[in-house]
Amino acid sequence: MDPDAIARHLSEILSHLPATQQQVRGIKEILLANLVMIAEKPAPTFEERDRLNFVAQRFTESHLQNISIDEAGNAQGIIPGSESEDFLLLMAHADVPAVPGEAPTALQVVPDRISGPGVADNSLGLAAITTFPEILKILNIQLKSNLVLLGASKSLGEGDLRGINFFLDNFKYPIKAGLCVEGVHLGRLSYSCLGVVRGEIECQLPESRLEWNDSSNAIVVLHDIIQRILAIPVPSHPRTEIILGSIRSGNTYNRAPKSGSVRFEVRSEQVGMARSIRYRIAEIAEEVAARSHCEVDVRLIARRRPGGIPFSHPLVQASRAILESLEVKPRVSPSMGDLSALISRQIPGVTLGITQGENLHEAQEDILIEPIFTGLAQLIGILQAIDAGVIDPTLADKESDPLAEINDTL
């Protein structure tokens, strides 16, 4: 498609966004009903089945094609296109992060907001996917391309993107482009992924250990490991972080614990940096184990390769134009989630948020209702842009470095 035609198509899409934003309010009751039904089904990673059965049931009621729950537990269905053989993907992960303590499952719904566990990450995103057939219906929109709706299982933590990877490895048609939907924050625009290594260091002392010895306490051994990890040189550019997320050991005042663990995550914009630091952490664990005569193991939970599409990619440019047309300032940030599965397979994709929220990953997350309609309008606009050929991937500037561009943007 020539640049003038692209500009005309995008201009036409932008001109319809205000009307779309108003019309999509008509879906409010259905969307909120789906959100409540989804959010009140607990879905820690590996236990999303009830949620995804509900999603598949809704797909059946909306008369989608090829509805299934696959071997990985993903729920999927296809809205057939009118004329194209292209397949676009609109997806959201179904699992929710673990929160400390026992969280209530009931949502609190008041006129302007909704509160509850996992409502922002990612019950709202999954509710948007579930409601999307009705959204297109109320807007009287039929895409030329086939639209695959996917509720992905086993995304977070030890799930390590198992659901989306299984889907992409087994879906028999090429995906032209994909949108990953998160509940928050509206304005989020992720088009690249950080390199990530996530793991757990486990320490076990022998039962025969004598007391009155520093090494007879697992907390002391873990402290030694932590001090050594914090001494690892970490470059500030490209940005790299070592995050110590949790430490577990002991449960009394007067008895030295014999076991414990530390969870960590290494993030980096530089190819190979997270891997290099992971090797250094493994060396530290071996050295401390040898010195303390304890068992120290490093268990890898998840790995991601850094990458992405460039800032100049038509998908990114069209997404920015649509957000700005809706008076939403784009907030560029790298992803560490499902987008990396698309990027690793050279599928153009972005991650977008639906609304504004607070207390993310707390026992009671809060989301605002009013911005949801703007968030849905952005999804419609971007899908229409892809469908119209506005973001033909062949127009991408393949020489650009997406992660370097993010640094320049931040």
PDB file of C-alpha atoms in Angstrom, residues 49-64 67-70 73-77 126 130 151:
ATOM      1  CA  ARG A  49      -9.595 -23.688  34.100  1.00  0.00           C
ATOM      2  CA  ASP A  50     -12.868 -22.307  35.525  1.00  0.00           C
ATOM      3  CA  ARG A  51     -12.194 -18.877  34.044  1.00  0.00           C
ATOM      4  CA  LEU A  52     -11.288 -20.214  30.638  1.00  0.00           C
ATOM      5  CA  ASN A  53     -14.258 -22.574  30.544  1.00  0.00           C
ATOM      6  CA  PHE A  54     -16.420 -19.494  31.120  1.00  0.00           C
ATOM      7  CA  VAL A  55     -14.638 -17.636  28.308  1.00  0.00           C
ATOM      8  CA  ALA A  56     -15.195 -20.568  25.928  1.00  0.00           C
ATOM      9  CA  GLN A  57     -18.866 -20.672  26.952  1.00  0.00           C
ATOM     10  CA  ARG A  58     -19.245 -16.981  26.090  1.00  0.00           C
ATOM     11  CA  PHE A  59     -17.507 -17.583  22.738  1.00  0.00           C
ATOM     12  CA  THR A  60     -20.057 -20.317  22.031  1.00  0.00           C
ATOM     13  CA  GLU A  61     -22.964 -17.997  22.858  1.00  0.00           C
ATOM     14  CA  SER A  62     -21.439 -15.418  20.458  1.00  0.00           C
ATOM     15  CA  HIS A  63     -21.299 -18.058  17.670  1.00  0.00           C
ATOM     16  CA  LEU A  64     -17.551 -17.869  17.124  1.00  0.00           C
ATOM     17  CA  ILE A  67     -13.922 -22.678  19.710  1.00  0.00           C
ATOM     18  CA  SER A  68     -11.715 -24.881  21.822  1.00  0.00           C
ATOM     19  CA  ILE A  69      -9.837 -25.414  25.044  1.00  0.00           C
ATOM     20  CA  ASP A  70      -6.482 -26.685  23.871  1.00  0.00           C
ATOM     21  CA  GLY A  73      -5.732 -24.940  28.737  1.00  0.00           C
ATOM     22  CA  ASN A  74      -6.062 -21.881  26.443  1.00  0.00           C
ATOM     23  CA  ALA A  75      -9.565 -20.801  25.405  1.00  0.00           C
ATOM     24  CA  GLN A  76      -9.775 -19.675  21.795  1.00  0.00           C
ATOM     25  CA  GLY A  77     -12.310 -18.792  19.152  1.00  0.00           C
ATOM     26  CA  LEU A 126      -9.748 -11.137  29.831  1.00  0.00           C
ATOM     27  CA  THR A 130     -14.572 -12.247  26.149  1.00  0.00           C
ATOM     28  CA  GLY A 151      -7.569 -16.338  26.741  1.00  0.00           C
TER      29      GLY A 151
END
